[in-house]
Every structure is written in structure tokens, then in C-alpha cells.
Tab-separated table of C-alpha atoms and ligand atoms in Angstrom:
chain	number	residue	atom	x	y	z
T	18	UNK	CA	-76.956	27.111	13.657
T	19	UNK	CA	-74.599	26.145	10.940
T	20	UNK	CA	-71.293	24.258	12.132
T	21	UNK	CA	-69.678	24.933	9.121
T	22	UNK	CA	-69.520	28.097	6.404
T	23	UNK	CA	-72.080	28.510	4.754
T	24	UNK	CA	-72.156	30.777	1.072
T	25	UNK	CA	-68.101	31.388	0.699
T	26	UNK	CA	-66.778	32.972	-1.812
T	27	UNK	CA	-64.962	31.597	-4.656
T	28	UNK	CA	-61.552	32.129	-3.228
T	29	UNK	CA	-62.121	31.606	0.017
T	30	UNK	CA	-63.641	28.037	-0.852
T	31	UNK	CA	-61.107	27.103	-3.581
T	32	UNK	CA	-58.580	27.758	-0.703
T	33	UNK	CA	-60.107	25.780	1.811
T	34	UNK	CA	-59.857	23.077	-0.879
T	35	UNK	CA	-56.479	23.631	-1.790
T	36	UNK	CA	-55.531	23.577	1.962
T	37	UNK	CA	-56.792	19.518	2.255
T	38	UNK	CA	-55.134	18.873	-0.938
T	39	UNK	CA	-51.740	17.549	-1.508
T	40	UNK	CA	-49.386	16.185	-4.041
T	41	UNK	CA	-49.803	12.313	-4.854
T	42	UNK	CA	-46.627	10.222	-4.395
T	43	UNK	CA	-44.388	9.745	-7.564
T	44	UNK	CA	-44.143	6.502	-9.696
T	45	UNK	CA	-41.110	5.242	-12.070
T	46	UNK	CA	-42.470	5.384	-16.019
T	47	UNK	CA	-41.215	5.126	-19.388
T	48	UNK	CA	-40.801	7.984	-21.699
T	49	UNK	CA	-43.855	7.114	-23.684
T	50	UNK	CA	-46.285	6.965	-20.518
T	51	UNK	CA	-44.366	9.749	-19.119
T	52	UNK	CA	-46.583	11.957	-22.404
T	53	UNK	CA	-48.901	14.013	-20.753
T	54	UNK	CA	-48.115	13.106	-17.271
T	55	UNK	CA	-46.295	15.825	-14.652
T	56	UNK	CA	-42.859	15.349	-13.507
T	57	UNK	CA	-42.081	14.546	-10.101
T	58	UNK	CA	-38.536	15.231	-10.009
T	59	UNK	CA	-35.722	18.114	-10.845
T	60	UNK	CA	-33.701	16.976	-14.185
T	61	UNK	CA	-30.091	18.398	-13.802
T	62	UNK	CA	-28.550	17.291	-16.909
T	63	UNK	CA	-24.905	14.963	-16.361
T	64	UNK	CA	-23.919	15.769	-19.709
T	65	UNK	CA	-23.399	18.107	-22.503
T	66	UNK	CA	-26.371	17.954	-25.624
T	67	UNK	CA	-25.341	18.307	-28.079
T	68	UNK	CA	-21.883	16.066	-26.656
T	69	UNK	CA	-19.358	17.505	-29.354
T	70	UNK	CA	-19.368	20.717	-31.739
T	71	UNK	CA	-20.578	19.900	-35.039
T	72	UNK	CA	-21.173	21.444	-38.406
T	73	UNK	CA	-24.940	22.432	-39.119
T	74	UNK	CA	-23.959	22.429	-42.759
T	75	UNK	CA	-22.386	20.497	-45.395
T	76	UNK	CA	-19.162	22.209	-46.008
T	77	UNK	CA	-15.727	22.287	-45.188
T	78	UNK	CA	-14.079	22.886	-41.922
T	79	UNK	CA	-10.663	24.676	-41.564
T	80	UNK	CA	-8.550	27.000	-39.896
T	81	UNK	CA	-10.064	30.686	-39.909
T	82	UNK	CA	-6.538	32.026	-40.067
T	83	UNK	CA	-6.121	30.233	-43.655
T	84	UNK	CA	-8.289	31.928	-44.953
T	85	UNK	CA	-7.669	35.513	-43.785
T	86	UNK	CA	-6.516	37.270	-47.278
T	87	UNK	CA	-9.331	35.603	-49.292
T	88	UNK	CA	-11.159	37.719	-51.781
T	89	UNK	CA	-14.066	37.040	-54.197
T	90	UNK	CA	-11.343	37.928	-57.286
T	91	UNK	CA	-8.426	35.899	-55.484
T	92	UNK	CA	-9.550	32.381	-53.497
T	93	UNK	CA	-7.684	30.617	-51.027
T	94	UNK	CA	-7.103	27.100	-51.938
T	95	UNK	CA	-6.891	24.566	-49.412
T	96	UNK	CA	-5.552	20.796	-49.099
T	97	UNK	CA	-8.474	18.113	-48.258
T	98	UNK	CA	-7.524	15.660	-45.800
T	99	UNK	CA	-10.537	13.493	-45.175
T	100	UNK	CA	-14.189	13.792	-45.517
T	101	UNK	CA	-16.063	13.252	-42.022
T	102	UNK	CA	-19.590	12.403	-42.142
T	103	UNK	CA	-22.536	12.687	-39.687
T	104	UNK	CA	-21.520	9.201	-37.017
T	105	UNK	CA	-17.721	9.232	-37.807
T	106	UNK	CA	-14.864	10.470	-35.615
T	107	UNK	CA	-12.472	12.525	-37.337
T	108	UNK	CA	-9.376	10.605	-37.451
T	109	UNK	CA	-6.796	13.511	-38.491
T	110	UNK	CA	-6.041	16.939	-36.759
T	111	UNK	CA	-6.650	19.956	-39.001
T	112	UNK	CA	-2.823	21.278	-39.880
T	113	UNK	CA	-2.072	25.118	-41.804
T	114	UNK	CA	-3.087	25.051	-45.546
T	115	UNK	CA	-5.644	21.915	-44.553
T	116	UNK	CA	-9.579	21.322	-44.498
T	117	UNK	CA	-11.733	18.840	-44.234
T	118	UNK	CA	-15.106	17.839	-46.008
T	119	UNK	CA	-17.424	18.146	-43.418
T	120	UNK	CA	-21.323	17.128	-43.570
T	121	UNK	CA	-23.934	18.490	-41.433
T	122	UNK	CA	-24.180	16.833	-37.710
T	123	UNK	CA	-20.534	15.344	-37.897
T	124	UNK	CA	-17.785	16.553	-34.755
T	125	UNK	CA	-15.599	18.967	-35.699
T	126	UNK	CA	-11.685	17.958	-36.195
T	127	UNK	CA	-9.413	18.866	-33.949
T	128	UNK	CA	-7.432	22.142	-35.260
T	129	UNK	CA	-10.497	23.664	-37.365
T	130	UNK	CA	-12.279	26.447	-35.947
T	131	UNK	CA	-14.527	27.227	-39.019
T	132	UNK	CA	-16.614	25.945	-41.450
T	133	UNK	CA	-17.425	26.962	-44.695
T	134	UNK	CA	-21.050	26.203	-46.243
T	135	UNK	CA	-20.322	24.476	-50.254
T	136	UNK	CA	-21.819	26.868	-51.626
T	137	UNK	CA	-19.258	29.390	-51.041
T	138	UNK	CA	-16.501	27.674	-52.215
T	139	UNK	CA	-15.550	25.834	-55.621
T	140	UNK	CA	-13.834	22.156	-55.032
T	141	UNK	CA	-12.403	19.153	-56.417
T	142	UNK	CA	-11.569	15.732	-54.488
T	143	UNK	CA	-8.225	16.881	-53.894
T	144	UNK	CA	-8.611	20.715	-52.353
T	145	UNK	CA	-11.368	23.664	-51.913
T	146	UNK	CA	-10.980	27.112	-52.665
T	147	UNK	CA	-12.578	30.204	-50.275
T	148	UNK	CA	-13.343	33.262	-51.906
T	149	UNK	CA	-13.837	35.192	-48.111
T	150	UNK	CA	-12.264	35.348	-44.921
T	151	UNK	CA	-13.973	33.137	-42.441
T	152	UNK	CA	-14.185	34.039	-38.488
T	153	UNK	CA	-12.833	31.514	-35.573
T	154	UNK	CA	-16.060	29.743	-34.596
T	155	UNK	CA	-18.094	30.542	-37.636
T	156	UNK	CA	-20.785	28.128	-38.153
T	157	UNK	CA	-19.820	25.521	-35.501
T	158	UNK	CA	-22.187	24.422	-33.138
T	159	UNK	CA	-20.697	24.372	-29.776
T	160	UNK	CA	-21.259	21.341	-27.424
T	161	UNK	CA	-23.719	21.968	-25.073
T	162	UNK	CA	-25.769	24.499	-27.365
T	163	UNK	CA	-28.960	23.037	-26.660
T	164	UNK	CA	-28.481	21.665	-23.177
T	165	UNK	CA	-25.124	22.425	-20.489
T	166	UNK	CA	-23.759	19.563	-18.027
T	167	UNK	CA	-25.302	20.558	-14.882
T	168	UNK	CA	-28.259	22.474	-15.564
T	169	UNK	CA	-31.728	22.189	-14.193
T	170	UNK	CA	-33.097	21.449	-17.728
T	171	UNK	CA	-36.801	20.558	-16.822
T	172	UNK	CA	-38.313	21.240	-12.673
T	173	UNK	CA	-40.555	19.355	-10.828
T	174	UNK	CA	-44.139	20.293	-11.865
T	175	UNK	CA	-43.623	20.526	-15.699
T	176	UNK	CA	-46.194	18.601	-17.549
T	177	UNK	CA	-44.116	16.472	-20.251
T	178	UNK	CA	-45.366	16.681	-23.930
T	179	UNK	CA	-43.310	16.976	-26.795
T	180	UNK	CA	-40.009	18.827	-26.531
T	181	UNK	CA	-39.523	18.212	-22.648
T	182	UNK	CA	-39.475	14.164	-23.612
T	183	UNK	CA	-37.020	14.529	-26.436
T	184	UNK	CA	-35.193	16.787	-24.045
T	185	UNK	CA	-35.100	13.845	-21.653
T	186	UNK	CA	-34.483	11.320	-24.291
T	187	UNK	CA	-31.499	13.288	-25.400
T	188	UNK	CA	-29.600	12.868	-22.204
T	189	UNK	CA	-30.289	9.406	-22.051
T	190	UNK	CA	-33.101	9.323	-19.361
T	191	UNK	CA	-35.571	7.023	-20.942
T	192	UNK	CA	-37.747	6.686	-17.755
T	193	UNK	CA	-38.841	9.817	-14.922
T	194	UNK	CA	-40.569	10.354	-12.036
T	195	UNK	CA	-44.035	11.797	-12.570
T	196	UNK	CA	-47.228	11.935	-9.845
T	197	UNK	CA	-49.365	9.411	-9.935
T	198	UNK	CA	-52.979	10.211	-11.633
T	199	UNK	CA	-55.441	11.006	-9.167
T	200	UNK	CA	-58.053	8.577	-8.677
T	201	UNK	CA	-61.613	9.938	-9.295
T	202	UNK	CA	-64.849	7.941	-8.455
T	203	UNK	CA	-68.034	9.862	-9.098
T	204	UNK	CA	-71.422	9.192	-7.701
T	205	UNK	CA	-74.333	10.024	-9.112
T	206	UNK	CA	-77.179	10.708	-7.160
T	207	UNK	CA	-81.148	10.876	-7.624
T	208	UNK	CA	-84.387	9.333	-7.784
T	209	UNK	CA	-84.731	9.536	-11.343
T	210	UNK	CA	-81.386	8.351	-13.143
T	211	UNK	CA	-81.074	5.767	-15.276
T	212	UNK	CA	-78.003	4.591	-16.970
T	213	UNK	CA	-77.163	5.360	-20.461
T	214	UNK	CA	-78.168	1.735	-22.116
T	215	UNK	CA	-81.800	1.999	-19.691
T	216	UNK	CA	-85.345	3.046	-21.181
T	217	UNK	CA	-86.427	5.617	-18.878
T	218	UNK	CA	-90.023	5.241	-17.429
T	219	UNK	CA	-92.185	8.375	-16.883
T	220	UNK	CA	-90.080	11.172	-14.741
T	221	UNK	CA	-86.659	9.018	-15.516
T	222	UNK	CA	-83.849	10.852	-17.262
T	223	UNK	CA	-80.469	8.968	-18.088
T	224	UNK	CA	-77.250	9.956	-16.322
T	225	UNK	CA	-75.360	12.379	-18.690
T	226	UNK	CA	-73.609	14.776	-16.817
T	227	UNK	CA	-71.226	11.877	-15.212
T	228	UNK	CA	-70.044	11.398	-18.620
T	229	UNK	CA	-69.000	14.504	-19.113
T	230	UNK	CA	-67.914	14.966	-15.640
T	231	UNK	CA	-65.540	12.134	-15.799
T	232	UNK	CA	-63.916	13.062	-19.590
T	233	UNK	CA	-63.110	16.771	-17.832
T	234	UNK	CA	-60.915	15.100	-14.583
T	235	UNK	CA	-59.502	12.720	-17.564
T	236	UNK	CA	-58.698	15.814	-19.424
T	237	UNK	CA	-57.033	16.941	-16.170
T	238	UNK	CA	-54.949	13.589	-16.143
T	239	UNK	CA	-57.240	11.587	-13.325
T	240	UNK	CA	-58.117	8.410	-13.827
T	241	UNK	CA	-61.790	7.903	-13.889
T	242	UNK	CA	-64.345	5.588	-12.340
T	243	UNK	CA	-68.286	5.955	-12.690
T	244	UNK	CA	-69.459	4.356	-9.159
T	245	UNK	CA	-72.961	3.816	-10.653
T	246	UNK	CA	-76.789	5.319	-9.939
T	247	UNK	CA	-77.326	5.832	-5.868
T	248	UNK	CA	-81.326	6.916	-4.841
T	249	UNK	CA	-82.001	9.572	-2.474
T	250	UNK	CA	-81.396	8.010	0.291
T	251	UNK	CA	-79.097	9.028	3.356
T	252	UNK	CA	-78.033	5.252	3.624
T	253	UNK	CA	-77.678	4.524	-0.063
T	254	UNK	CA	-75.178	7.415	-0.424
T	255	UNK	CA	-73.375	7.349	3.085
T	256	UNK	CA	-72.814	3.852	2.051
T	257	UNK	CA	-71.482	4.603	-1.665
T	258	UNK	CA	-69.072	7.330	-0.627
T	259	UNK	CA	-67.690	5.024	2.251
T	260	UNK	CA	-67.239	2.644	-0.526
T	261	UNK	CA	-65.499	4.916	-2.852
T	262	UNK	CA	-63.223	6.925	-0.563
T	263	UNK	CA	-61.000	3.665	-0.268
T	264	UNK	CA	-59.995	3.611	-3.829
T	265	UNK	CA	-60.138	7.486	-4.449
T	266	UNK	CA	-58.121	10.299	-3.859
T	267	UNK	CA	-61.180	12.533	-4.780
T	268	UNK	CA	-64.901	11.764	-5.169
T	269	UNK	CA	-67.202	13.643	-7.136
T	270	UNK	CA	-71.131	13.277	-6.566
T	271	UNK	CA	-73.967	15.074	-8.160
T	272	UNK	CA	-77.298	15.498	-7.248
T	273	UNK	CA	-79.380	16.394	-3.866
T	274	UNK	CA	-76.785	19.284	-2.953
T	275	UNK	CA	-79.546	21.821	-2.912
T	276	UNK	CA	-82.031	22.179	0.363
T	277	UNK	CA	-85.315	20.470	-1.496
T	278	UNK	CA	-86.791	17.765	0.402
T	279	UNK	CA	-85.073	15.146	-1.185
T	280	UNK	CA	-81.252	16.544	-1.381
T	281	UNK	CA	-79.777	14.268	0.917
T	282	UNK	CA	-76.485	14.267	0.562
T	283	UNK	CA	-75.712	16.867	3.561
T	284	UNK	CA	-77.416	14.351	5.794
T	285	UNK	CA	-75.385	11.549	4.309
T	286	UNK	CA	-72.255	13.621	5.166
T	287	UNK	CA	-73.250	14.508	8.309
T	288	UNK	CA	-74.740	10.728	8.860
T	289	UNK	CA	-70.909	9.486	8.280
T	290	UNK	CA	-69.586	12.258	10.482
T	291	UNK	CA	-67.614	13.619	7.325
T	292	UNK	CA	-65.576	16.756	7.979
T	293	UNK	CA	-67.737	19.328	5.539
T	294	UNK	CA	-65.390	22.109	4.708
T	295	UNK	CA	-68.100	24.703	3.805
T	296	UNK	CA	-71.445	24.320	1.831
T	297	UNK	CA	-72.387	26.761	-1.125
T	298	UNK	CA	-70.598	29.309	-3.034
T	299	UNK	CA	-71.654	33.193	-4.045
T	300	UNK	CA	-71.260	31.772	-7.673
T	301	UNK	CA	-73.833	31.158	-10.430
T	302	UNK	CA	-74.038	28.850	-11.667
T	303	UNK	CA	-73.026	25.972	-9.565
T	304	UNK	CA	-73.816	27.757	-5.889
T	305	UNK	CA	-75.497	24.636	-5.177
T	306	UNK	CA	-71.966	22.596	-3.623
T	307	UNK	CA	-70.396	20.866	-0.923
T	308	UNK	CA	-66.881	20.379	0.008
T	309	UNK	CA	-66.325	17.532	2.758
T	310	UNK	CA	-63.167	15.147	3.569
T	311	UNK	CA	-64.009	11.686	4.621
T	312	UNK	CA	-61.574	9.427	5.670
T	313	UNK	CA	-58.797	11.728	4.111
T	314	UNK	CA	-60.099	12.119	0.781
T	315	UNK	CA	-61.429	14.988	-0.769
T	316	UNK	CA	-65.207	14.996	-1.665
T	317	UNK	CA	-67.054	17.433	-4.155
T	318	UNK	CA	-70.670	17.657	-3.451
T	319	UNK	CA	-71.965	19.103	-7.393
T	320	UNK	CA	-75.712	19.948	-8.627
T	321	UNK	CA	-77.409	17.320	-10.635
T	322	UNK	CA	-77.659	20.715	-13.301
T	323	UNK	CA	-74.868	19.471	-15.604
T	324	UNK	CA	-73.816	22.656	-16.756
T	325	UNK	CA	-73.775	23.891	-13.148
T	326	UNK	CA	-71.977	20.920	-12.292
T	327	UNK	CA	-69.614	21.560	-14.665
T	328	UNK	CA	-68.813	25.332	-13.859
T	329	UNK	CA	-68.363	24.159	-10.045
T	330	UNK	CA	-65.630	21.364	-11.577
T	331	UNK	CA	-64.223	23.601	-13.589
T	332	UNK	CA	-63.512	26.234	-11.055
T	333	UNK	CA	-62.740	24.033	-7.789
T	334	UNK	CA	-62.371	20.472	-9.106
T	335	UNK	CA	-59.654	21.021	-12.020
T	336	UNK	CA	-57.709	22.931	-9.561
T	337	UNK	CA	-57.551	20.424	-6.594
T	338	UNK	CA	-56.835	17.920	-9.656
T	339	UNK	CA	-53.876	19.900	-10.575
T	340	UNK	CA	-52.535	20.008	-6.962
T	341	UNK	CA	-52.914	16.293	-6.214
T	342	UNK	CA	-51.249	15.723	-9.989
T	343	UNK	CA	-48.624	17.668	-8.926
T	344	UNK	CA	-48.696	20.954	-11.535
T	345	UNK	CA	-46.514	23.676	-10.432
T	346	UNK	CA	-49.523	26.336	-10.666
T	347	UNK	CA	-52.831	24.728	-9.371
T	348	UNK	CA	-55.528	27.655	-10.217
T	349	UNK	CA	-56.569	28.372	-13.770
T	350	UNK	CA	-55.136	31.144	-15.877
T	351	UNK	CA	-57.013	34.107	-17.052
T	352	UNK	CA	-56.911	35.996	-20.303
T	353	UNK	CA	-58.780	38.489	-22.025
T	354	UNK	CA	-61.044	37.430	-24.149
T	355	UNK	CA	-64.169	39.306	-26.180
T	356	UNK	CA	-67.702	38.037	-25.802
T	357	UNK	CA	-68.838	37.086	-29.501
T	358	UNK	CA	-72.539	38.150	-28.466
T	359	UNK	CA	-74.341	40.156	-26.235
T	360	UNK	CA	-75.129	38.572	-22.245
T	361	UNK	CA	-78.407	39.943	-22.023
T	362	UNK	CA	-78.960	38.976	-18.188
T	363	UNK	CA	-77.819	41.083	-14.855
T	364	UNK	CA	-75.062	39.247	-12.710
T	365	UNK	CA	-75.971	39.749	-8.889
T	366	UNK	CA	-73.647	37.676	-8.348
T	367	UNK	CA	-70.215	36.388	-9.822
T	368	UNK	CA	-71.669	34.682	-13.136
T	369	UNK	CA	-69.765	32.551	-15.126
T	370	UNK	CA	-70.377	31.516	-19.042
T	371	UNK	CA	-69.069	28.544	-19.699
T	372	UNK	CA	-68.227	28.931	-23.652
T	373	UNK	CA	-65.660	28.441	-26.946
T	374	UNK	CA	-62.535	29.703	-27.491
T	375	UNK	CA	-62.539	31.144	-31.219
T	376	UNK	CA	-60.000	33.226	-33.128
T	377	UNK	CA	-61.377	35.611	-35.010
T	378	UNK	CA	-58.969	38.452	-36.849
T	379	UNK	CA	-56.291	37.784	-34.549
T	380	UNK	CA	-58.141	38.212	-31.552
T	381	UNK	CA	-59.820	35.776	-28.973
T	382	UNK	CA	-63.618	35.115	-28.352
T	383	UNK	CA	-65.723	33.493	-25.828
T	384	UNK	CA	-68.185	32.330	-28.283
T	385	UNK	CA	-71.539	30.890	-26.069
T	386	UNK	CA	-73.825	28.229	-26.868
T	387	UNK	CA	-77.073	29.495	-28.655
T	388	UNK	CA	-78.845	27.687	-25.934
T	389	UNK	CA	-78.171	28.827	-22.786
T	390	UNK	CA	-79.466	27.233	-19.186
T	391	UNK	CA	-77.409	25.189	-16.305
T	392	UNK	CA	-79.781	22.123	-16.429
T	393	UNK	CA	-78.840	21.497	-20.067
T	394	UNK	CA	-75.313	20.247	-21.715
T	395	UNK	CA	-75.318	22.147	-24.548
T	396	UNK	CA	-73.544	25.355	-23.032
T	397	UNK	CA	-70.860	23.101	-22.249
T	398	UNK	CA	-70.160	21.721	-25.937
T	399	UNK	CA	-66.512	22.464	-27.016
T	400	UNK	CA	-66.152	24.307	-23.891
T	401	UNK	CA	-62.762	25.392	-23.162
T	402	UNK	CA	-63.234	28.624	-21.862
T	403	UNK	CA	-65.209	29.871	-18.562
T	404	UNK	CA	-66.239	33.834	-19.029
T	405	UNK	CA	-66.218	35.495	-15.959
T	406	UNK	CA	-68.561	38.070	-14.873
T	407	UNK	CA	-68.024	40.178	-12.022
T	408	UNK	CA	-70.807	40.312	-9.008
T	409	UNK	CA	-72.841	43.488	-9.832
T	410	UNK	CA	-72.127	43.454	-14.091
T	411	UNK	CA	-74.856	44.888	-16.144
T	412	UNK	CA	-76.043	43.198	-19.111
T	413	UNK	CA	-72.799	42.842	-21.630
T	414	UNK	CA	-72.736	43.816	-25.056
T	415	UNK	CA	-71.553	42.016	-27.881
T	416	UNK	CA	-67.812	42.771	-28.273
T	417	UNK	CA	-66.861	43.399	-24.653
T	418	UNK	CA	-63.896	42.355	-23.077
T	419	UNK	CA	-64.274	39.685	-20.249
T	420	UNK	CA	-61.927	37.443	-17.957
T	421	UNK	CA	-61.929	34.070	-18.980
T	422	UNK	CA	-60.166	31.189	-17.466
T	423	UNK	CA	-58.585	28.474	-19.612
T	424	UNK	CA	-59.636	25.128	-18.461
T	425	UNK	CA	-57.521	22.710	-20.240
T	426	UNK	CA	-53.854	22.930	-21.658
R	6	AMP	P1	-80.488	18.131	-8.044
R	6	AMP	O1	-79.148	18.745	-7.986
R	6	AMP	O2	-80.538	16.763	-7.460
R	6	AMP	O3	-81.518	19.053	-7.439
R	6	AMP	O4	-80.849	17.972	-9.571
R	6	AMP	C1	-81.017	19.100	-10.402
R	6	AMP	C2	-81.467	18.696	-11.790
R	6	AMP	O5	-80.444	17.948	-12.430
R	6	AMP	C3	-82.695	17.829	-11.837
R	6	AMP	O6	-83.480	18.207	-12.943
R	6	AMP	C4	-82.129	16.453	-12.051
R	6	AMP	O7	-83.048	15.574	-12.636
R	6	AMP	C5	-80.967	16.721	-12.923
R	6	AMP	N1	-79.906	15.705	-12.757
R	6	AMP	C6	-79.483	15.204	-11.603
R	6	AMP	N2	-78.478	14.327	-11.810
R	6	AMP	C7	-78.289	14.272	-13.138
R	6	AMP	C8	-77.387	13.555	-13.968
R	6	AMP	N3	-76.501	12.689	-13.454
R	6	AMP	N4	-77.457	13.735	-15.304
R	6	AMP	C9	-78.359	14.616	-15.819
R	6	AMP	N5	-79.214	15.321	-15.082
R	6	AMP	C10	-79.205	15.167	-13.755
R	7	MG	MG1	-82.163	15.525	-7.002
């Protein structure tokens, strides 16, 4: 009899996972390493961005109410008082019959409530002439346009790239909160792995998949730790994960998931008295899995297969990544996407295709590796993209619309 569920479905096993996962704690960093990274506080803004209302154009600024009987045939004609560039504070109030020259990003002077491009007006150093009425407020950028004293301006959650650091920047915060990157180790399990610089001997292969393994939880914002080779040995790997949950907040193995005789890892789990969450999935590929917590850190069991592997991280591990890093929405999106050739092949059971996002014509493909099989990394090659085929699908022809989940933002 099993002590634990055996054969769960996706959702019930990605929310057993997301139940033993929490967010990290936050850590103080500069703008710079804050790129990329998820913010771990609320950002109400203390001031006003921009602080002052400006001119977005080089011009002159003036009372509207000057200016209310100018035509194109008969201008208004106005004094110039002083010329205020971008930097400078005006230094004279705007008074009836007066303007200002004006250039683009300085305040606005006291008294003027317009301004009028250069363009539309004809000038000399002493005065400007306006050949149409102007309104109050025309072209004047009021303070707190882009950002308004007291507003939530960015939550708790948001990943920071681009805009939401010059947002932060721009009200003076040049370091933030953000989670702390989840700490991956991955194991790598079996017999016949050598590393990448080793000759392999007859029935040796070299360890791929943990390459690829460990750039997708990088790509999630983990930081990334190959523990090394461990044989198929109960001992070998009890002892490896109780040397990696110490300096992990989630550990990764692959290999010896399955029931052959030499897939030990259950034993290893059960050897450490490990709390296994369930075992297997109604997924293809990747049913082959184990979720366990040891010590109070997460461990995903994944098959040596690297493309299975893969699909299993994709689905379970890039969300728990997301929760521990603190995104606001842990599960992968889904959009619509059209397979850009036929699926020849029945799905019993949920199937997923891991595959390339292309734009074709204005509309999105899942475009699949010519070669196709879950002990091979080729189907994974620019993968992006995981199709999604619903338990019981017939074969799918080219064209058809599918679900597929975006893996990485
Ligand atoms: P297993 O999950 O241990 O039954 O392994 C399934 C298949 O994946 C076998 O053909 C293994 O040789 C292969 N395999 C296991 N681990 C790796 C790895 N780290 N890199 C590439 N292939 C692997
Ligand atoms: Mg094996």
C-alpha cells in the first residue's frame, strides 16, 4: 500500500507544491541589481513626478486671456520678459500684455497658463506675436502627470525591468526591496553520467540535461548550483540531497524516478524519512516525478529523459520558482496559439509539446522540433512555449488551435 498519492493530476500536484512553498525573505539592492529581480515592497510615491508643470515645447508661455481676440489676419503682440530654459527657475511673474520664452522641460512662470509652440507665432528679442486664441492650460504639463504624491506607483510582486526602475529612479529611490533568488542545487543521478569535460566509456553518456535544467531556474531568476554526478545508490543520493538541502531552497534531481530496478531515488527518500508529497503525474511527458520536502526544502524528483525533465520543470518547477521569488501570479499563462504542423500521435493522456513561439502573418505558432522524443534535447531548442493537449485529443492537424503556456517573460 502506497502512503502517499500516487498518479495526481497536474493541478492537484502543482497545488500540493504550491502549498509547501513560500515567499523568500526580502534583501536591500541597488537599482541596477534590482533589473530583473521582483519587488518585495509597495512603492507609494512621497512626491509629485514630474515636481513642477513644464512646457513640452519650445515656445512661449503667457496668459490665455491675452490672447483671446487673436486672428490669423490680426496677431496679438506680446512683451518678452525673460527666456527660461530647461534647469532654471523663472525669476519673474507673468503680468497682462507679458510672455516669456519658454524651452521644452523648463517650470512654468508664475501668472502664465499657456504656452504657445514657435511655430505659431512670429518673434523678435523684444516681443512675440499670436495669430490664435490660446486656452488656460494649453500645452502645460501639469505636475504630477506621470506619477501623483501618494500613489501606489509599483506593488509588491512586480518584476522590475525597464520603466518600473526609471519609475523608481524618478522619485529618488535608488535602492528597493526585492526577494531574494531562490537557491537551486540539482543532482544528477545515474550509473552512466559523466561530466561534460569526461570521455565516456562504453554505456556512458555525459550529463546534459543539468545544463539545461539549471539555465531554465536561472531564466526564472534562481541562482544555480550543479551538485555533481551521484550513482544509483540509496546512500550516495540520501547523502547528496542531505548535503544540498542546507544551502537550497529547492533541489532538483534527475534520474532513477521511474520503478526499474535501479531508480533509487524513492528509496533514498524514504531511507531519509523525507516527507514525499505524491509520486507521478497523469502527464506525458514527464509522468515519471517525485515531489518530497526534506528538512523544509522543496525537492523535485525529474526523469533522467531531458525533454521529460524539462516539461515536468516547466510545468511544476517554474511555478514553485515564481512563488519562492515572490511573483504576484505563480502559474504560467496560457494563450492561443496554432500548431505550425500536424501532431500525428493520440494523447491518452494530457500531452504536452514543448515547442517555438513564431509569428507568422500576425498570428502565433507553436512551431515543434523536427525531431521529436523525451530522451533527446532537441525538442527543447528555443523552447519558449509548452503546447498543451487535452487527455483524450485525436491526432492534430496542422493549423489547429492549441493552449500553450508561456514559460519565460
Ligand atoms: P532514468 O530517469 O534514470 O530512467 O533515465 C532515463 C534516461 O535518461 C536514460 O536513458 C538515461 O541514461 C538518461 N539520462 C539520465 N540522466 C541524464 C542526464 N543528466 N543527462 C542526459 N541524459 C540522462
Ligand atoms: Mg537511471
Amino acid at each position: 500500500m502506497e502512503l502517499y498519492p500516487v498518479l495526481l493530476s497536474l493541478e492537484e500536484g502543482l497545488e500540493r507544491i504550491l502549498q509547501r512553498t513560500m515567499p523568500l525573505g526580502g534583501e536591500l539592492v541597488s537599482l541596477d541589481e534590482a533589473d530583473g529581480r521582483v519587488l518585495a515592497e509597495d512603492v507609494v510615491s512621497t512626491e509629485d513626478l514630474p515636481p513642477f508643470p513644464r512646457s513640452p515645447y519650445d515656445g512661449y508661455a503667457l496668459r490665455a486671456e491675452d490672447t483671446r481676440g487673436a486672428t490669423g489676419k490680426r496677431g496679438v503682440t506680446l512683451r518678452i520678459i525673460e527666456e527660461i530654459p530647461a534647469g532654471y527657475a523663472p525669476q519673474k511673474a507673468l503680468t497682462a500684455g507679458c510672455a516669456a520664452k519658454i524651452l521644452t522641460g523648463a517650470p512654468i512662470p508664475v501668472g502664465a497658463d499657456a504656452v504657445v509652440k514657435f511655430e505659431d507665432t512670429a518673434f523678435d528679442a523684444q516681443t512675440v506675436t499670436v495669430y490664435a486664441p490660446c486656452r488656460s492650460g494649453e500645452n502645460i504639463v501639469p505636475a504630477g502627470e506621470d506619477i501623483r504624491r501618494g500613489e501606489t506607483v509599483l506593488r509588491r510582486g512586480t518584476l522590475l525591468r525597464g520603466a518600473a526602475l526609471g519609475l523608481l529612479a524618478g522619485l529618488g529611490r535608488n535602492e528597493c526591496m526585492v526577494y531574494r533568488r531562490p537557491r537551486v542545487e540539482l543532482i544528477s543521478t545515474g550509473d552512466e553520467l559523466v561530466g561534460a569535460d569526461e570521455t565516456p566509456g562504453t554505456g556512458q553518456i555525459r550529463n546534459s540535461s543539468v545544463h539545461a535544467l539549471a539555465s531554465y531556474a536561472r531564466r526564472c531568476g534562481a541562482l544555480t548550483r550543479c551538485a555533481g554526478i551521484v550513482p544509483d545508490q540509496v546512500e550516495s543520493i540520501a547523502a547528496a540531497i542531505a548535503r544540498a538541502v542546507g544551502r537550497a531552497d529547492l533541489v532538483l534531481t534527475t534520474g532513477g524516478v521511474s520503478v526499474g530496478d535501479y531508480d533509487r531515488l524513492r528509496a533514498a527518500l524514504e531511507h531519509l524519512g523525507a516527507e514525499i508529497l505524491f509520486w507521478k503525474l497523469r502527464i506525458k511527458p514527464g509522468s515519471a516525478f517525485a515531489a518530497a520536502v526534506y528538512q523544509g526544502t522543496l525537492l523535485l524528483g525529474l526523469s533522467g529523459n531531458p525533454s521529460a525533465a524539462a516539461v515536468a520543470f516547466f510545468l511544476l518547477g517554474i511555478p514553485a520558482l515564481r512563488r519562492m521569488g515572490g511573483w504576484e501570479r505563480a502559474e504560467l499563462e496560457k494563450i492561443r496559439v496554432r500548431l505550425s504542423g500536424a501532431f500525428p500521435k493520440k494523447s491518452p493522456n494530457c500531452r504536452f509539446l514543448p515547442g517555438r513561439l513564431e509569428v507568422r502573418g500576425g498570428a502565433a505558432y507553436l512551431a515543434l522540433s523536427e525531431r521529436q522524443g523525451n530522451g533527446m534535447l532537441h525538442p527543447l531548442l528555443e523552447c519558449d512555449l509548452l503546447g498543451e493537449l487535452p487527455a483524450g485529443s485525436a491526432p492534430i492537424a496542422k493549423g489547429s488551435e492549441i493552449d500553450a503556456y508561456r514559460l519565460f517573460t
